[in-house]
Short mmCIF file of C-alpha atoms in Angstrom, two decimals:
data_model
loop_
_atom_site.label_atom_id
_atom_site.label_comp_id
_atom_site.label_asym_id
_atom_site.label_seq_id
_atom_site.Cartn_x
_atom_site.Cartn_y
_atom_site.Cartn_z
CA MET C 73 0.00 0.00 0.00
CA THR C 74 1.52 3.29 -1.04
CA ASP C 75 0.65 5.81 1.63
CA LYS C 76 3.29 8.43 1.13
CA LEU C 77 3.66 11.64 3.05
CA ILE C 78 3.90 14.46 0.53
CA ILE C 79 5.51 17.69 1.68
CA GLY C 80 6.49 20.41 -0.73
CA GLY C 81 5.93 18.10 -3.67
CA LYS C 82 8.34 15.49 -2.35
CA GLU C 83 7.29 12.00 -1.24
CA TYR C 84 8.35 10.37 1.99
CA SER C 85 7.73 6.88 3.35
CA SER C 86 8.23 7.82 6.97
CA ARG C 87 5.71 9.97 8.82
CA LEU C 88 8.07 10.43 11.73
CA LEU C 89 10.19 13.56 11.67
CA VAL C 90 12.89 13.94 14.30
CA GLY C 91 15.04 16.61 15.84
CA THR C 92 18.75 16.33 16.46
CA GLY C 93 19.02 18.16 19.77
CA LYS C 94 19.62 17.00 23.36
CA TYR C 95 21.50 13.80 22.52
CA LYS C 96 24.52 12.64 24.50
CA ASP C 97 26.76 12.93 21.47
CA LEU C 98 26.72 12.76 17.67
CA GLU C 99 27.07 8.99 17.69
CA GLU C 100 23.88 8.58 19.69
CA THR C 101 22.18 11.14 17.44
CA GLY C 102 23.05 9.10 14.38
CA LYS C 103 21.95 5.79 15.87
CA ALA C 104 18.63 7.16 17.13
CA ILE C 105 17.80 8.75 13.80
CA GLU C 106 18.65 5.53 12.02
CA ALA C 107 16.41 3.54 14.38
CA SER C 108 13.58 6.02 13.92
CA GLY C 109 13.47 5.57 10.15
CA ALA C 110 12.97 9.31 9.84
CA GLU C 111 13.73 10.93 6.49
CA ILE C 112 13.24 14.54 7.56
CA VAL C 113 15.47 15.83 10.31
CA THR C 114 15.52 19.24 11.97
CA VAL C 115 18.67 21.20 12.78
CA ALA C 116 19.38 24.50 14.49
CA ILE C 117 21.54 27.29 13.04
CA ARG C 118 24.14 28.71 15.44
CA ARG C 119 27.53 30.40 15.48
CA THR C 120 30.49 28.21 14.69
CA ASN C 121 32.98 27.84 17.52
CA ILE C 122 36.01 29.73 16.42
CA GLY C 123 38.99 27.70 17.50
CA GLN C 124 37.03 24.45 17.72
CA ASN C 125 38.88 21.20 17.16
CA LYS C 126 38.90 20.81 13.38
CA ASP C 127 38.81 17.02 13.55
CA GLU C 128 35.51 16.96 15.41
CA PRO C 129 32.77 15.74 13.09
CA ASN C 130 29.95 18.13 12.34
CA LEU C 131 26.29 17.26 12.64
CA LEU C 132 25.84 17.28 8.85
CA ASP C 133 28.60 14.67 8.56
CA ILE C 134 26.41 12.31 10.63
CA VAL C 135 23.12 13.48 9.15
CA SER C 136 24.04 14.16 5.58
CA PRO C 137 21.87 16.33 3.31
CA ASP C 138 22.52 13.65 0.68
CA LYS C 139 20.65 11.08 2.72
CA TYR C 140 18.15 13.16 4.72
CA THR C 141 15.91 16.11 4.05
CA ILE C 142 17.29 18.71 6.40
CA LEU C 143 14.74 20.98 8.03
CA PRO C 144 16.44 24.00 9.61
CA ASN C 145 14.49 25.55 12.44
CA THR C 146 14.30 29.06 13.84
CA ALA C 147 14.55 27.87 17.42
CA GLY C 148 15.29 30.57 19.96
CA CYS C 149 13.87 33.37 17.81
CA TYR C 150 11.50 35.70 19.60
CA ASP C 151 10.94 38.12 16.74
CA GLU C 152 10.32 37.96 13.00
CA ASP C 153 13.67 39.52 12.03
CA SER C 154 15.82 36.91 13.72
CA ALA C 155 13.60 34.13 12.35
CA ILE C 156 13.91 35.50 8.80
CA ARG C 157 17.67 35.96 9.13
CA THR C 158 18.00 32.41 10.40
CA CYS C 159 16.07 31.03 7.44
CA GLN C 160 18.18 33.01 4.98
CA LEU C 161 21.42 31.79 6.54
CA ALA C 162 20.09 28.24 6.57
CA ARG C 163 19.22 28.44 2.90
CA GLU C 164 22.70 29.71 2.09
CA LEU C 165 24.32 27.02 4.21
CA LEU C 166 22.31 24.29 2.49
CA ASP C 167 22.97 25.51 -1.06
CA GLY C 168 19.58 27.00 -1.77
CA HIS C 169 17.46 24.34 -0.03
CA ASN C 170 14.47 26.43 0.98
CA LEU C 171 12.45 24.18 3.27
CA VAL C 172 12.29 25.62 6.78
CA LYS C 173 10.54 25.09 10.08
CA LEU C 174 9.34 28.44 11.29
CA GLU C 175 8.96 28.99 15.00
CA VAL C 176 8.73 32.40 16.62
CA LEU C 177 8.48 32.10 20.36
CA GLY C 178 6.52 34.31 22.70
CA ASP C 179 7.54 33.14 26.14
CA PRO C 180 10.66 31.38 27.45
CA LYS C 181 8.83 29.42 30.13
CA THR C 182 6.25 27.72 27.95
CA LEU C 183 8.03 28.25 24.59
CA TYR C 184 4.59 28.93 23.18
CA PRO C 185 4.60 30.54 19.75
CA ASP C 186 3.99 34.25 19.30
CA ILE C 187 1.30 33.95 16.67
CA THR C 188 1.32 37.56 15.46
CA ALA C 189 5.08 37.51 14.93
CA THR C 190 4.86 34.07 13.30
CA LEU C 191 2.22 35.33 10.86
CA LYS C 192 4.42 38.27 9.85
CA ALA C 193 7.52 36.12 9.47
CA ALA C 194 5.62 33.49 7.47
CA GLU C 195 4.30 36.11 5.07
CA LYS C 196 7.78 37.49 4.37
CA LEU C 197 9.41 34.08 4.09
CA ILE C 198 6.78 32.80 1.67
CA ALA C 199 7.21 35.94 -0.46
CA ASP C 200 10.97 35.24 -0.48
CA GLY C 201 10.42 31.75 -1.88
CA PHE C 202 10.74 29.65 1.25
CA GLU C 203 8.67 26.53 1.80
CA VAL C 204 7.44 27.09 5.34
CA MET C 205 6.40 24.39 7.78
CA VAL C 206 4.97 26.45 10.59
CA TYR C 207 4.96 25.63 14.31
CA THR C 208 1.78 26.95 15.86
CA THR C 209 -0.80 26.42 18.59
CA ASP C 210 -3.73 24.01 18.34
CA ASP C 211 -6.02 26.90 17.39
CA PRO C 212 -8.07 25.78 14.36
CA VAL C 213 -8.60 29.35 13.12
CA MET C 214 -4.88 30.15 13.11
CA ALA C 215 -4.00 26.80 11.61
CA LYS C 216 -6.27 27.53 8.65
CA ARG C 217 -4.88 31.03 8.32
CA PHE C 218 -1.33 29.73 8.07
CA GLU C 219 -2.45 27.28 5.39
CA GLU C 220 -4.27 29.97 3.42
CA MET C 221 -1.26 32.29 3.40
CA GLY C 222 0.82 29.59 1.76
CA CYS C 223 2.55 27.52 4.43
CA ILE C 224 3.19 24.09 2.98
CA ALA C 225 2.51 22.33 6.29
CA VAL C 226 0.98 23.37 9.57
CA MET C 227 2.38 21.95 12.78
CA PRO C 228 0.20 22.40 15.86
CA LEU C 229 1.79 21.63 19.20
CA ALA C 230 0.53 18.73 21.30
CA ALA C 231 1.86 20.38 24.46
CA PRO C 232 4.81 22.71 25.23
CA ILE C 233 8.17 21.85 23.67
CA GLY C 234 9.99 19.26 25.76
CA SER C 235 7.10 18.78 28.19
CA GLY C 236 6.28 15.21 27.18
CA LEU C 237 2.63 15.75 28.10
CA GLY C 238 1.19 14.34 24.91
CA ILE C 239 -1.78 15.77 23.02
CA ARG C 240 -3.63 17.98 25.45
CA ASN C 241 -6.52 18.85 23.18
CA PRO C 242 -7.26 16.01 20.76
CA TYR C 243 -10.51 17.63 19.67
CA ASN C 244 -8.68 20.71 18.40
CA ILE C 245 -6.14 18.58 16.58
CA ARG C 246 -8.94 16.62 14.94
CA THR C 247 -10.69 19.84 13.90
CA ILE C 248 -7.47 21.18 12.40
CA VAL C 249 -6.99 17.93 10.47
CA GLU C 250 -10.56 17.98 9.19
CA ASN C 251 -10.26 21.56 7.94
CA ALA C 252 -6.87 21.17 6.33
CA ARG C 253 -5.76 20.91 2.73
CA VAL C 254 -2.06 20.79 3.61
CA PRO C 255 -0.24 18.23 5.75
CA ILE C 256 -0.83 18.61 9.48
CA LEU C 257 1.97 17.36 11.69
CA VAL C 258 1.87 17.39 15.47
CA ASP C 259 5.07 19.08 16.59
CA ALA C 260 6.16 19.47 20.24
CA GLY C 261 5.04 17.87 23.45
CA VAL C 262 5.03 14.19 22.50
CA GLY C 263 6.35 12.07 25.39
CA THR C 264 5.99 8.41 24.58
CA ALA C 265 4.88 6.04 21.85
CA SER C 266 1.15 6.15 22.56
CA ASP C 267 1.16 9.95 22.16
CA ALA C 268 2.44 9.55 18.63
CA THR C 269 -0.10 6.83 17.88
CA ILE C 270 -2.93 9.03 19.08
CA ALA C 271 -1.76 11.85 16.81
CA MET C 272 -1.88 9.52 13.82
CA GLU C 273 -5.26 8.09 14.85
CA LEU C 274 -6.64 11.63 14.85
CA GLY C 275 -5.70 11.80 11.19
CA CYS C 276 -2.44 13.74 11.39
CA ASP C 277 -0.11 13.32 8.45
CA GLY C 278 2.96 13.01 10.64
CA VAL C 279 4.59 13.79 13.94
CA LEU C 280 7.73 15.75 14.70
CA MET C 281 9.52 15.01 17.95
CA ASN C 282 12.88 15.46 19.60
CA THR C 283 12.85 15.29 23.40
CA ALA C 284 10.63 12.20 23.52
CA ILE C 285 13.45 10.24 21.91
CA ALA C 286 16.54 12.09 23.13
CA GLU C 287 15.49 12.12 26.79
CA ALA C 288 14.29 8.52 26.94
CA ASN C 289 16.49 6.26 29.06
CA ASN C 290 17.27 4.35 25.90
CA PRO C 291 16.91 6.76 22.99
CA VAL C 292 17.67 4.23 20.27
CA LEU C 293 15.01 1.87 21.59
CA MET C 294 12.50 4.71 21.95
CA ALA C 295 13.23 5.78 18.37
CA SER C 296 12.34 2.27 17.26
CA ALA C 297 9.17 2.39 19.37
CA MET C 298 8.17 5.69 17.82
CA LYS C 299 8.65 4.32 14.33
CA LYS C 300 6.23 1.50 15.09
CA ALA C 301 3.85 3.80 16.98
CA ILE C 302 3.48 6.09 13.98
CA GLU C 303 2.95 3.13 11.65
CA ALA C 304 0.38 1.56 13.98
CA GLY C 305 -1.52 4.81 14.39
CA ARG C 306 -1.56 5.42 10.66
CA GLU C 307 -2.86 1.94 9.89
CA ALA C 308 -5.52 2.26 12.59
CA TYR C 309 -6.62 5.55 11.09
CA LEU C 310 -6.78 4.16 7.55
CA ALA C 311 -8.55 1.03 8.80
CA GLY C 312 -11.37 3.16 10.23
CA ARG C 313 -11.93 2.48 13.91
CA MET C 314 -15.05 0.91 15.37
CA PRO C 315 -17.64 3.26 16.87
CA ARG C 316 -17.62 3.99 20.56
CA ARG C 317 -20.68 2.74 22.41
CA ALA C 318 -22.20 3.72 25.75
CA TYR C 319 -23.05 0.11 26.49
CA ALA C 320 -21.72 -3.37 25.75
CA SER C 321 -22.05 -5.27 22.49
CA ALA C 322 -21.27 -8.95 23.02
CA SER C 323 -18.66 -10.53 20.82
CA SER C 324 -19.95 -14.14 21.16
CA PRO C 325 -23.41 -15.28 19.89
CA ILE C 326 -26.31 -16.09 22.24
CA ASP C 327 -27.67 -18.84 19.90
CA GLY C 328 -26.54 -22.29 20.81
CA GLN C 329 -25.90 -21.65 24.46
CA PHE C 330 -26.10 -25.00 26.29
CA PHE C 331 -26.70 -23.56 29.75
CA MET T 55 41.80 45.84 11.01
CA GLN T 56 39.40 45.31 13.86
CA ILE T 57 36.17 43.39 13.34
CA GLN T 58 33.37 41.87 15.39
CA LEU T 59 33.23 38.14 14.80
CA ASN T 60 30.53 35.98 16.38
CA GLY T 61 30.16 38.49 19.19
CA ASN T 62 33.87 38.97 19.87
CA THR T 63 36.27 41.72 18.86
CA LEU T 64 39.12 40.47 16.72
CA THR T 65 42.17 42.24 15.35
CA LEU T 66 43.34 40.83 12.05
CA ASP T 67 46.37 41.42 9.86
CA ASN T 68 46.60 40.47 6.22
CA ILE T 69 42.92 39.73 5.91
CA ALA T 70 41.25 41.24 2.90
CA THR T 71 38.37 38.97 1.88
CA VAL T 72 35.92 36.61 3.58
CA GLN T 73 37.89 33.72 2.10
CA ASP T 74 41.05 35.07 3.77
CA LEU T 75 39.23 35.14 7.09
CA LEU T 76 37.92 31.59 6.77
CA GLU T 77 41.41 30.33 5.87
CA GLU T 78 42.98 32.25 8.77
CA LEU T 79 40.47 30.67 11.16
CA LYS T 80 40.81 27.27 9.42
CA LEU T 81 37.06 27.10 8.95
CA SER T 82 35.59 24.93 6.25
CA GLY T 83 32.59 22.74 5.62
CA ARG T 84 28.99 23.80 5.52
CA LEU T 85 28.73 27.27 6.87
CA ALA T 86 27.13 30.60 6.04
CA VAL T 87 28.55 34.08 6.46
CA GLU T 88 26.79 37.33 7.25
CA VAL T 89 28.54 40.71 7.19
CA ASN T 90 26.68 43.64 8.76
CA GLN T 91 23.49 41.56 8.71
CA LYS T 92 23.71 40.82 5.00
CA ILE T 93 24.50 37.34 3.72
CA VAL T 94 27.68 36.97 1.71
CA PRO T 95 27.05 34.07 -0.69
CA ARG T 96 29.72 31.41 -1.03
CA SER T 97 30.32 32.48 -4.61
CA LYS T 98 31.48 35.86 -3.28
CA PHE T 99 33.83 34.64 -0.52
CA MET T 100 36.92 35.26 -2.63
CA SER T 101 35.88 38.71 -3.76
CA TYR T 102 34.00 40.26 -0.82
CA GLU T 103 36.38 42.64 0.95
CA LEU T 104 36.12 43.13 4.69
CA LYS T 105 36.54 46.53 6.31
CA SER T 106 37.50 47.57 9.79
CA GLY T 107 34.40 47.79 11.98
CA ASP T 108 32.50 45.07 10.10
CA THR T 109 30.28 42.80 12.18
CA ILE T 110 30.56 39.24 10.98
CA GLU T 111 28.57 36.14 11.83
CA ILE T 112 29.70 32.68 10.74
CA VAL T 113 27.09 30.01 11.41
CA HIS T 114 26.64 26.30 10.92
CA ALA T 115 24.04 23.61 11.60
CA ILE T 116 23.93 21.95 15.01
CA GLY T 117 21.53 19.65 16.82
CA GLY T 118 18.10 21.10 17.50
CA GLY T 119 14.41 20.15 17.59
#
């Protein structure tokens, strides 16, 4: 069954997108990503260390743009200008690759997005030819607005970044999915495998996660769990679940009872 | 000349272009350069001339979510 995830005109087999932050070291990063089966991987853009050991491998040596679709993020940006600058530097660094994850934060404690700044940044980035996957809240009105302005994917949070709380408002996520004509990916707040499965059962096109894998006791094993969780949730969604009932419906027939 | 590089003041001799700076710092690989908040494309590294007082950012990709 071909059930590809299509983002920006490109097809992907995996509906699990992963971040590269918070790992013990680059070796663990590489192993976890491999175990996850992810094809799209986020990175952050930061100053090089002047005077760093030249023999140290770089992240993109472990996670090569030849093998993965790199998704630079605008993490840490609290205003549209820094987000736009980050995207432009990322595009330069990746030889014109213009897919970006836009996040403009509003508050350091919750890392919730600043929607007004995100809207402004998205508008300018789209006008400058970027393909924007936008991190946003689970507000169905805003999600639709980001889609209508030209974002190629909308990524509502499940819960705050790194909180591991799972989807706090499944009804909103479902509404966003129902209204959408672009891929909807839950991004942020996933904690364990069942959270990812629930996202897929709600009809999401994919899930983006970082902390859930990197901060597991065994990240490589959790990455493997997440891969299966996403697949299970997707199949359950496509299979069409049974209805919920207020009362029981026996699974064995009454006819032929001998007692 | 004196420049600001990645938030630090640096005094450099014999540096004319961005390429000179990268070679002096032994930086290579996938990176992007911004001078006075404007990107200098890789194709211009050898020709873009730095001036005293320039503010330079050299960035690369690292782990992030």
